[in-house]
């Protein structure tokens, strides 16, 4: 393809495709060093997903970032650790201070802006971008095609065609399409011959088929969740579970979803009474049955369980004091309630996506494509996904940092 057919020749500019967390951060870093940037986003406003983070509070980072908190099938964990260490929380906090964003570290090591608002973070970012003479911003400008020319890259969008010497792919993932999530970035990467690891929704509610959960719609409890495959435990955790019309949601469920990936034939074991040992619960119930022989079963259970759960479990039992096994089995059922074949709810309900551009495709020290010089891939487009707790934004900032540092070196 010849460059002469094009309308805008921007060979000295860096084109960043995607004005989300990683794209904005990369742009700000480059602009601070007077590198001209063209920033494209298909949305009308930039940072739409960033605004929704942390329920609008923006869980912007985690003080304890480590490769252990990320999943990938193509990156070496050492590479992830290296990217994170290159832009540690301490350095990020210092950068935020310089930009004018004060941070607050919670006891659980999650980090939020002191203003407690994603909007404040975006306002500061927008101010930095708008006040830069070196920025051309193209909103409502989806990049539809990206081609490698002999020396440069050709970008085609509804806003026109552009030639650039350097391109950063920061298009995010398919998660949360209402907030701009799409697989367009991965398609651009694939068309350039980059290998993409199959994607899957994660940090996502789960669909399960169970009569019990249908009865409990709207109930939120703290429960222990154990994810199993062929009797092998994949993950155990205790956190919020919210029952819904399609299955289960809540923080505990989102966290366990990250261990499901594309696997099938799994089981989730729910412990409705995680803070009492089986034997202790059995003894306490036995004493109560003796002391209050006329008390309704649902009322007996309500001392331990949410009343709706107590009612659901009480429906199928009438105590028989002569049957010693009955109480034991009942308590076992409360602490080992089986949900078979949990399935991921889909990208529209997911916070993030697993899979993405393979780690084999990029230089681990720069995130530059090994196939195409001056093409970089950052943020959630890469085959790296973090746990809940600020880890995904932490990776977006760190990957943007490592890439902008490499670009700065080439512009020296
Ligand atoms: C509801 C919700 C809550 C979340 N909360 C948190 C949280 O509290 N903490 C945390 O760490 N993480 C959180 N995340 C995850 C976090 O938001 C993402 O991991 C992060 O935004 C990824 O940054 P990114 O720059 O890679 O992608 P994005 O922020 O998604 O940005 C990608 C941008 O690229 C644009 N784009 C895509 N294709 C094209 C194209 N072809 N042309 C032009 N533009 C294009 C999109 O419109 C988008 O604006 C949350 C996610 C969701 C959905």
Short mmCIF file of C-alpha atoms and ligand atoms in Angstrom, two decimals:
data_model
loop_
_atom_site.label_atom_id
_atom_site.label_comp_id
_atom_site.label_asym_id
_atom_site.label_seq_id
_atom_site.Cartn_x
_atom_site.Cartn_y
_atom_site.Cartn_z
CA UNK A 1 0.00 0.00 0.00
CA UNK A 2 1.35 3.45 -0.94
CA UNK A 3 1.36 6.39 1.48
CA UNK A 4 0.52 8.87 -1.30
CA UNK A 5 -3.20 8.01 -1.28
CA UNK A 6 -3.65 9.48 2.20
CA UNK A 7 -5.17 12.67 3.50
CA UNK A 8 -3.19 13.31 6.71
CA UNK A 9 0.50 12.64 6.96
CA UNK A 10 1.44 12.46 10.64
CA UNK A 11 4.62 10.49 10.54
CA UNK A 12 6.10 12.39 13.48
CA UNK A 13 3.09 11.77 15.70
CA UNK A 14 2.15 8.87 17.89
CA UNK A 15 -1.35 7.53 17.24
CA UNK A 16 -3.03 6.09 20.32
CA UNK A 17 -6.12 4.04 19.53
CA UNK A 18 -8.39 4.05 22.58
CA UNK A 19 -8.86 6.85 25.11
CA UNK A 20 -9.48 4.66 28.13
CA UNK A 21 -7.29 4.28 31.23
CA UNK A 22 -4.14 3.05 29.47
CA UNK A 23 -4.48 5.22 26.34
CA UNK A 24 -5.06 8.43 28.32
CA UNK A 25 -2.16 7.69 30.67
CA UNK A 26 0.15 6.92 27.76
CA UNK A 27 -0.92 10.15 26.00
CA UNK A 28 -0.34 12.27 29.12
CA UNK A 29 3.17 10.85 29.61
CA UNK A 30 4.14 11.45 25.97
CA UNK A 31 2.64 14.95 25.90
CA UNK A 32 4.56 15.89 29.03
CA UNK A 33 7.70 15.18 27.01
CA UNK A 34 6.44 17.22 24.05
CA UNK A 35 5.77 14.21 21.81
CA UNK A 36 2.87 15.00 19.46
CA UNK A 37 -0.04 12.60 19.96
CA UNK A 38 -3.23 11.76 18.10
CA UNK A 39 -5.73 10.16 20.46
CA UNK A 40 -8.68 8.30 18.94
CA UNK A 41 -11.78 6.93 20.63
CA UNK A 42 -14.98 5.57 19.19
CA UNK A 43 -16.98 6.95 22.12
CA UNK A 44 -18.34 10.50 22.30
CA UNK A 45 -16.48 11.00 25.59
CA UNK A 46 -13.15 9.65 26.72
CA UNK A 47 -12.66 7.40 29.74
CA UNK A 48 -16.22 6.04 29.81
CA UNK A 49 -15.18 2.77 31.50
CA UNK A 50 -12.86 4.57 33.89
CA UNK A 51 -15.85 6.59 35.11
CA UNK A 52 -17.66 3.39 36.08
CA UNK A 53 -14.77 1.86 38.01
CA UNK A 54 -15.17 1.02 41.68
CA UNK A 55 -18.89 1.87 41.44
CA UNK A 56 -17.92 5.40 40.45
CA UNK A 57 -15.34 5.65 43.24
CA UNK A 58 -12.46 4.33 41.10
CA UNK A 59 -10.40 1.65 42.82
CA UNK A 60 -7.40 3.19 41.08
CA UNK A 61 -4.57 0.90 42.30
CA UNK A 62 -3.55 -1.64 44.90
CA UNK A 63 -0.68 -1.10 47.27
CA UNK A 64 0.30 -4.78 47.00
CA UNK A 65 0.49 -5.37 43.27
CA UNK A 66 2.22 -8.61 42.39
CA UNK A 67 2.11 -11.01 39.42
CA UNK A 68 0.26 -13.48 41.72
CA UNK A 69 -2.84 -11.33 41.36
CA UNK A 70 -2.95 -11.72 37.57
CA UNK A 71 -3.87 -14.52 35.17
CA UNK A 72 -2.39 -15.16 31.75
CA UNK A 73 -1.68 -18.15 29.58
CA UNK A 74 1.02 -16.58 27.41
CA UNK A 75 3.03 -14.14 29.55
CA UNK A 76 5.79 -15.26 31.86
CA UNK A 77 4.75 -14.14 35.40
CA UNK A 78 8.24 -12.60 35.67
CA UNK A 79 7.35 -10.28 32.77
CA UNK A 80 4.17 -9.15 34.52
CA UNK A 81 6.12 -8.60 37.73
CA UNK A 82 8.72 -6.62 35.80
CA UNK A 83 6.05 -4.39 34.20
CA UNK A 84 4.47 -3.78 37.62
CA UNK A 85 7.80 -3.13 39.33
CA UNK A 86 8.84 -0.69 36.62
CA UNK A 87 5.92 1.47 37.68
CA UNK A 88 5.34 0.51 41.29
CA UNK A 89 2.50 1.85 43.40
CA UNK A 90 4.97 4.26 45.02
CA UNK A 91 5.94 5.72 41.63
CA UNK A 92 2.30 5.85 40.57
CA UNK A 93 1.38 7.70 43.78
CA UNK A 94 4.18 10.20 43.18
CA UNK A 95 3.00 10.71 39.58
CA UNK A 96 -0.58 11.26 40.81
CA UNK A 97 0.68 13.79 43.34
CA UNK A 98 2.46 15.68 40.55
CA UNK A 99 -0.63 15.55 38.35
CA UNK A 100 -2.82 16.82 41.20
CA UNK A 101 -4.64 13.63 42.26
CA UNK A 102 -4.46 12.81 45.97
CA UNK A 103 -4.84 9.15 46.93
CA UNK A 104 -6.09 7.23 49.94
CA UNK A 105 -4.93 3.72 50.86
CA UNK A 106 -7.54 1.55 52.55
CA UNK A 107 -6.71 -1.03 55.24
CA UNK A 108 -7.21 -3.84 52.70
CA UNK A 109 -4.52 -2.18 50.50
CA UNK A 110 -7.00 -1.00 47.86
CA UNK A 111 -6.28 2.54 46.70
CA UNK A 112 -8.90 5.17 45.85
CA UNK A 113 -8.64 8.84 44.92
CA UNK A 114 -9.05 10.94 48.07
CA UNK A 115 -11.97 12.65 46.32
CA UNK A 116 -13.59 9.17 46.23
CA UNK A 117 -14.71 9.79 42.69
CA UNK A 118 -13.71 8.49 39.26
CA UNK A 119 -15.09 11.73 37.83
CA UNK A 120 -12.42 13.77 39.66
CA UNK A 121 -9.66 11.55 38.23
CA UNK A 122 -11.01 11.94 34.71
CA UNK A 123 -11.42 15.71 35.17
CA UNK A 124 -7.71 16.04 35.98
CA UNK A 125 -6.75 13.81 33.04
CA UNK A 126 -9.00 15.79 30.66
CA UNK A 127 -7.51 19.07 31.85
CA UNK A 128 -3.99 17.81 31.15
CA UNK A 129 -4.99 16.64 27.69
CA UNK A 130 -6.97 19.74 26.73
CA UNK A 131 -4.17 22.06 27.77
CA UNK A 132 -1.62 20.32 25.63
CA UNK A 133 -0.77 22.01 22.31
CA UNK A 134 0.65 18.75 21.00
CA UNK A 135 -2.58 16.76 21.17
CA UNK A 136 -5.09 16.09 18.43
CA UNK A 137 -8.11 14.37 19.89
CA UNK A 138 -10.52 12.46 17.66
CA UNK A 139 -13.65 11.38 19.53
CA UNK A 140 -16.47 9.40 17.89
CA UNK A 141 -13.70 8.19 15.60
CA UNK A 142 -13.48 4.44 15.56
CA UNK A 143 -10.40 3.10 13.87
CA UNK A 144 -11.83 0.59 11.43
CA UNK A 145 -8.65 -0.56 9.76
CA UNK A 146 -4.97 -0.53 10.62
CA UNK A 147 -2.38 -1.46 8.00
CA UNK A 148 1.37 -1.59 7.94
CA UNK A 149 2.81 0.40 5.04
CA UNK A 150 6.44 0.15 4.04
CA UNK A 151 7.68 2.61 6.67
CA UNK A 152 4.59 3.62 8.58
CA UNK A 153 1.07 2.65 9.62
CA UNK A 154 -2.16 3.58 7.88
CA UNK A 155 -5.21 4.17 10.08
CA UNK A 156 -8.66 4.33 8.53
CA UNK A 157 -11.54 5.85 10.44
CA UNK A 158 -14.76 7.68 9.67
CA UNK A 159 -12.78 10.87 10.48
CA UNK A 160 -10.40 10.18 7.60
CA UNK A 161 -7.17 8.34 6.95
CA UNK A 162 -3.94 8.92 8.80
CA UNK A 163 -0.33 7.85 8.35
CA UNK A 164 1.72 7.50 11.53
CA UNK A 165 5.13 6.14 12.30
CA UNK A 166 4.12 4.85 15.71
CA UNK A 167 0.84 3.30 16.90
CA UNK A 168 -0.30 2.28 20.38
CA UNK A 169 -3.18 -0.17 20.56
CA UNK A 170 -5.07 0.66 23.79
CA UNK A 171 -8.54 -0.51 22.81
CA UNK A 172 -9.42 -2.48 25.97
CA UNK A 173 -11.60 -5.57 25.84
CA UNK A 174 -15.09 -6.80 25.03
CA UNK A 175 -16.16 -6.51 28.67
CA UNK A 176 -19.00 -4.08 29.42
CA UNK A 177 -20.03 -3.12 25.85
CA UNK A 178 -22.38 -0.44 27.21
CA UNK A 179 -19.27 1.37 28.43
CA UNK A 180 -17.52 1.03 25.08
CA UNK A 181 -16.12 -2.47 25.47
CA UNK A 182 -15.54 -4.17 22.12
CA UNK A 183 -13.26 -6.64 20.39
CA UNK A 184 -12.37 -4.13 17.65
CA UNK A 185 -8.85 -3.67 18.99
CA UNK A 186 -8.20 -7.41 18.94
CA UNK A 187 -9.48 -7.55 15.36
CA UNK A 188 -7.02 -4.79 14.37
CA UNK A 189 -4.25 -6.78 16.05
CA UNK A 190 -5.29 -10.04 14.37
CA UNK A 191 -5.37 -8.36 10.96
CA UNK A 192 -1.75 -7.38 11.51
CA UNK A 193 -0.93 -11.02 12.16
CA UNK A 194 -0.72 -10.86 15.94
CA UNK A 195 -1.72 -14.01 17.81
CA UNK A 196 -4.72 -13.51 20.10
CA UNK A 197 -5.46 -15.90 22.98
CA UNK A 198 -9.23 -16.72 23.04
CA UNK A 199 -11.07 -14.27 25.27
CA UNK A 200 -13.58 -14.97 28.03
CA UNK A 201 -15.59 -12.75 30.37
CA UNK A 202 -14.30 -12.60 33.92
CA UNK A 203 -15.10 -10.83 37.18
CA UNK A 204 -18.61 -11.75 36.10
CA UNK A 205 -21.78 -13.17 37.72
CA UNK A 206 -22.56 -16.85 37.23
CA UNK A 207 -25.61 -18.55 35.79
CA UNK A 208 -26.69 -21.65 37.71
CA UNK A 209 -29.77 -23.77 37.51
CA UNK A 210 -31.16 -24.39 40.96
CA UNK A 211 -34.66 -24.22 42.38
CA UNK A 212 -33.24 -22.97 45.66
CA UNK A 213 -31.44 -19.96 44.21
CA UNK A 214 -34.61 -18.97 42.30
CA UNK A 215 -36.42 -18.67 45.65
CA UNK A 216 -33.69 -16.49 47.10
CA UNK A 217 -33.68 -13.69 44.49
CA UNK A 218 -32.43 -10.45 46.09
CA UNK A 219 -30.92 -12.11 49.20
CA UNK A 220 -27.29 -11.20 49.93
CA UNK A 221 -25.21 -13.20 52.41
CA UNK A 222 -21.61 -13.91 53.35
CA UNK A 223 -20.95 -17.47 52.23
CA UNK A 224 -18.02 -19.76 51.61
CA UNK A 225 -17.64 -20.72 47.95
CA UNK A 226 -15.56 -23.69 46.83
CA UNK A 227 -14.96 -24.18 43.12
CA UNK A 228 -14.30 -27.80 42.16
CA UNK A 229 -13.46 -29.76 39.04
CA UNK A 230 -13.53 -33.57 39.31
CA UNK A 231 -13.35 -33.27 43.11
CA UNK A 232 -10.23 -31.16 42.88
CA UNK A 233 -10.55 -27.81 44.65
CA UNK A 234 -9.66 -24.92 42.31
CA UNK A 235 -10.44 -22.08 44.72
CA UNK A 236 -12.07 -21.46 48.09
CA UNK A 237 -13.08 -18.07 49.43
CA UNK A 238 -15.60 -16.45 51.76
CA UNK A 239 -17.33 -13.24 50.64
CA UNK A 240 -20.66 -11.75 49.51
CA UNK A 241 -23.05 -13.87 47.47
CA UNK A 242 -26.12 -12.24 45.96
CA UNK A 243 -28.88 -14.50 44.65
CA UNK A 244 -30.44 -13.37 41.36
CA UNK A 245 -33.07 -14.63 38.93
CA UNK A 246 -30.36 -16.19 36.72
CA UNK A 247 -28.00 -17.46 39.43
CA UNK A 248 -25.47 -15.81 41.71
CA UNK A 249 -23.55 -12.55 41.83
CA UNK A 250 -21.73 -10.48 44.48
CA UNK A 251 -18.04 -9.92 45.22
CA UNK A 252 -17.35 -13.57 46.18
CA UNK A 253 -18.91 -14.81 42.95
CA UNK A 254 -17.03 -12.27 40.79
CA UNK A 255 -13.79 -13.38 42.43
CA UNK A 256 -14.47 -17.10 41.97
CA UNK A 257 -15.43 -16.45 38.31
CA UNK A 258 -11.79 -15.61 37.53
CA UNK A 259 -10.88 -19.26 38.18
CA UNK A 260 -13.53 -20.67 35.81
CA UNK A 261 -12.05 -19.25 32.57
CA UNK A 262 -13.18 -21.50 29.69
CA UNK A 263 -13.53 -24.66 31.80
CA UNK A 264 -16.70 -26.78 31.81
CA UNK A 265 -18.22 -29.41 34.16
CA UNK A 266 -17.43 -27.49 37.32
CA UNK A 267 -19.20 -27.42 40.65
CA UNK A 268 -19.57 -24.71 43.27
CA UNK A 269 -20.10 -25.83 46.85
CA UNK A 270 -21.86 -23.17 48.92
CA UNK A 271 -21.48 -23.08 52.68
CA UNK A 272 -24.41 -21.04 54.00
CA UNK A 273 -23.01 -20.97 57.55
CA UNK A 274 -19.28 -20.41 57.00
CA UNK A 275 -18.53 -19.07 60.47
CA UNK A 276 -19.69 -22.18 62.39
CA UNK A 277 -18.01 -25.60 62.26
CA UNK A 278 -20.31 -28.42 61.13
CA UNK A 279 -20.22 -30.18 64.50
CA UNK A 280 -20.83 -26.95 66.44
CA UNK A 281 -23.84 -26.09 64.30
CA UNK A 282 -25.17 -29.63 64.67
CA UNK A 283 -24.87 -29.50 68.49
CA UNK A 284 -26.42 -26.05 68.72
CA UNK A 285 -29.39 -27.06 66.57
CA UNK A 286 -29.84 -30.32 68.52
CA UNK A 287 -30.00 -28.36 71.79
CA UNK A 288 -32.48 -25.86 70.35
CA UNK A 289 -34.74 -28.64 69.00
CA UNK A 290 -34.81 -30.19 72.49
CA UNK A 291 -35.36 -26.87 74.29
CA UNK A 292 -38.04 -25.57 71.90
CA UNK A 293 -39.81 -28.68 70.58
CA UNK A 294 -42.74 -26.62 69.26
CA UNK A 295 -40.68 -23.97 67.48
CA UNK A 296 -41.18 -23.92 63.69
CA UNK A 297 -38.13 -25.23 61.81
CA UNK A 298 -37.79 -22.00 59.80
CA UNK A 299 -37.71 -20.02 63.08
CA UNK A 300 -35.10 -22.38 64.53
CA UNK A 301 -32.93 -21.91 61.46
CA UNK A 302 -33.48 -18.13 61.36
CA UNK A 303 -31.13 -17.83 64.31
CA UNK A 304 -28.33 -18.90 61.93
CA UNK A 305 -29.49 -18.03 58.44
CA UNK A 306 -31.18 -15.24 56.49
CA UNK A 307 -34.95 -15.84 57.04
CA UNK A 308 -35.59 -16.53 53.32
CA UNK A 309 -32.83 -19.17 53.29
CA UNK A 310 -34.12 -20.62 56.57
CA UNK A 311 -37.61 -20.87 55.03
CA UNK A 312 -36.31 -22.50 51.85
CA UNK A 313 -34.34 -25.15 53.79
CA UNK A 314 -37.15 -25.71 56.33
CA UNK A 315 -39.63 -26.58 53.58
CA UNK A 316 -38.36 -30.11 53.14
CA UNK A 317 -37.76 -31.22 56.70
CA UNK A 318 -39.75 -32.30 59.74
CA UNK A 319 -37.52 -33.18 62.65
CA UNK A 320 -37.65 -36.74 63.81
CA UNK A 321 -35.87 -36.88 67.20
CA UNK A 322 -35.35 -40.67 66.80
CA UNK A 323 -33.48 -40.21 63.54
CA UNK A 324 -29.95 -39.28 64.65
CA UNK A 325 -28.62 -39.16 61.09
CA UNK A 326 -31.23 -36.64 59.95
CA UNK A 327 -29.74 -33.57 61.67
CA UNK A 328 -26.22 -34.51 60.62
CA UNK A 329 -27.30 -34.82 56.97
CA UNK A 330 -29.26 -31.59 57.16
CA UNK A 331 -26.29 -29.62 58.51
CA UNK A 332 -24.05 -31.22 55.90
CA UNK A 333 -26.47 -29.96 53.22
CA UNK A 334 -26.38 -26.43 54.63
CA UNK A 335 -22.62 -26.38 54.53
CA UNK A 336 -22.18 -28.27 51.26
CA UNK A 337 -24.89 -27.06 48.94
CA UNK A 338 -23.96 -28.06 45.40
CA UNK A 339 -24.44 -25.85 42.35
CA UNK A 340 -23.56 -27.77 39.20
CA UNK A 341 -22.29 -26.37 35.89
CA UNK A 342 -21.90 -22.70 36.76
CA UNK A 343 -21.48 -20.69 33.55
CA UNK A 344 -20.08 -17.19 33.03
CA UNK A 345 -22.81 -14.60 32.48
CA UNK A 346 -21.26 -12.97 29.41
CA UNK A 347 -19.29 -9.88 28.42
CA UNK A 348 -22.23 -7.54 28.95
CA UNK A 349 -22.06 -8.23 32.71
CA UNK A 350 -18.31 -8.66 33.03
CA UNK A 351 -15.85 -6.14 34.46
CA UNK A 352 -12.92 -7.48 32.47
CA UNK A 353 -11.89 -10.02 29.86
CA UNK A 354 -9.33 -12.79 30.05
CA UNK A 355 -7.26 -13.66 26.98
CA UNK A 356 -6.10 -11.08 24.44
CA UNK A 357 -2.90 -10.34 22.51
CA UNK A 358 -0.46 -13.12 23.34
CA UNK A 359 2.60 -12.41 25.45
CA UNK A 360 4.65 -14.12 22.73
CA UNK A 361 3.86 -11.21 20.40
CA UNK A 362 5.40 -8.39 22.42
CA UNK A 363 8.83 -7.45 23.69
CA UNK A 364 8.49 -7.91 27.48
CA UNK A 365 10.58 -4.81 28.20
CA UNK A 366 8.70 -2.39 25.95
CA UNK A 367 5.39 -4.03 24.90
CA UNK A 368 6.37 -3.32 21.31
CA UNK A 369 5.17 -5.86 18.77
CA UNK A 370 7.90 -8.32 17.77
CA UNK A 371 6.40 -8.48 14.25
CA UNK A 372 5.94 -4.75 13.65
CA UNK A 373 8.43 -2.15 14.84
CA UNK A 374 6.77 0.91 16.46
CA UNK A 375 3.50 -0.89 17.15
CA UNK A 376 2.70 -1.23 20.87
CA UNK A 377 -0.09 -3.03 22.74
CA UNK A 378 -1.10 -1.99 26.26
CA UNK A 379 -3.81 -2.40 28.93
CA UNK A 380 -6.58 -4.96 28.84
CA UNK A 381 -5.95 -5.80 25.17
CA UNK A 382 -3.06 -7.93 26.37
CA UNK A 383 -3.51 -11.48 27.66
CA UNK A 384 -3.26 -10.31 31.28
CA UNK A 385 -6.20 -10.01 33.63
CA UNK A 386 -6.11 -8.99 37.26
CA UNK A 387 -8.19 -9.78 40.30
CA UNK A 388 -10.73 -7.35 41.72
CA UNK A 389 -9.11 -4.74 43.95
CA UNK A 390 -7.48 -2.16 41.66
CA UNK A 391 -5.20 -4.65 39.90
CA UNK A 392 -6.58 -4.06 36.40
CA UNK A 393 -6.15 -0.31 36.52
CA UNK A 394 -2.71 -0.86 38.08
CA UNK A 395 -1.77 -2.90 35.00
CA UNK A 396 -3.29 -0.30 32.65
CA UNK A 397 -1.07 2.45 34.19
CA UNK A 398 2.05 0.25 34.36
CA UNK A 399 1.75 -1.04 30.79
CA UNK A 400 1.12 2.51 29.52
CA UNK A 401 4.22 3.65 31.41
CA UNK A 402 6.56 0.97 30.03
CA UNK A 403 5.34 1.63 26.47
CA UNK A 404 5.59 5.44 26.69
CA UNK A 405 9.11 5.11 28.12
CA UNK A 406 10.10 2.99 25.11
CA UNK A 407 8.51 5.47 22.67
CA UNK A 408 10.33 8.36 24.37
CA UNK A 409 13.60 6.51 23.80
CA UNK A 410 12.90 6.22 20.07
CA UNK A 411 12.05 9.96 19.81
CA UNK A 412 15.29 11.03 21.52
C1 LIG B 1 -18.04 -1.71 35.77
C2 LIG B 1 -16.55 -1.82 35.85
C3 LIG B 1 -15.90 -1.51 37.03
C4 LIG B 1 -14.51 -1.63 37.10
N1 LIG B 1 -13.90 -1.26 38.26
C5 LIG B 1 -12.56 -1.35 38.35
C6 LIG B 1 -11.88 -0.89 39.52
O1 LIG B 1 -12.48 -0.31 40.43
N2 LIG B 1 -10.52 -1.06 39.56
C7 LIG B 1 -9.81 -1.64 38.54
O2 LIG B 1 -8.60 -1.79 38.66
N3 LIG B 1 -10.42 -2.02 37.40
C8 LIG B 1 -11.77 -1.87 37.28
N4 LIG B 1 -12.39 -2.25 36.11
C9 LIG B 1 -11.54 -2.71 34.97
C10 LIG B 1 -10.88 -1.49 34.29
O3 LIG B 1 -11.85 -0.51 34.04
C11 LIG B 1 -10.21 -1.91 32.99
O4 LIG B 1 -9.34 -2.97 33.21
C12 LIG B 1 -9.43 -0.74 32.38
O5 LIG B 1 -10.30 0.33 32.08
C13 LIG B 1 -8.70 -1.18 31.12
O6 LIG B 1 -8.08 -0.07 30.54
P1 LIG B 1 -7.80 -0.02 28.97
O7 LIG B 1 -7.22 1.29 28.68
O8 LIG B 1 -7.06 -1.22 28.57
O9 LIG B 1 -9.24 -0.15 28.29
P2 LIG B 1 -10.50 0.81 28.39
O10 LIG B 1 -10.44 1.64 29.61
O11 LIG B 1 -11.68 -0.05 28.16
O12 LIG B 1 -10.31 1.79 27.13
C14 LIG B 1 -10.35 1.32 25.80
C15 LIG B 1 -10.90 2.44 24.93
O13 LIG B 1 -10.69 2.10 23.56
C16 LIG B 1 -11.80 2.53 22.80
N5 LIG B 1 -11.78 1.75 21.55
C17 LIG B 1 -11.90 0.42 21.40
N6 LIG B 1 -11.76 0.08 20.10
C18 LIG B 1 -11.53 1.24 19.41
C19 LIG B 1 -11.31 1.54 18.04
N7 LIG B 1 -11.25 0.59 17.11
N8 LIG B 1 -11.15 2.84 17.68
C20 LIG B 1 -11.19 3.82 18.61
N9 LIG B 1 -11.40 3.58 19.93
C21 LIG B 1 -11.56 2.30 20.33
C22 LIG B 1 -12.98 2.26 23.72
O14 LIG B 1 -14.09 3.04 23.37
C23 LIG B 1 -12.39 2.64 25.10
O15 LIG B 1 -12.65 3.97 25.44
C24 LIG B 1 -13.77 -2.11 35.99
C25 LIG B 1 -14.44 -2.42 34.81
C26 LIG B 1 -15.81 -2.27 34.72
C27 LIG B 1 -16.51 -2.59 33.44
#
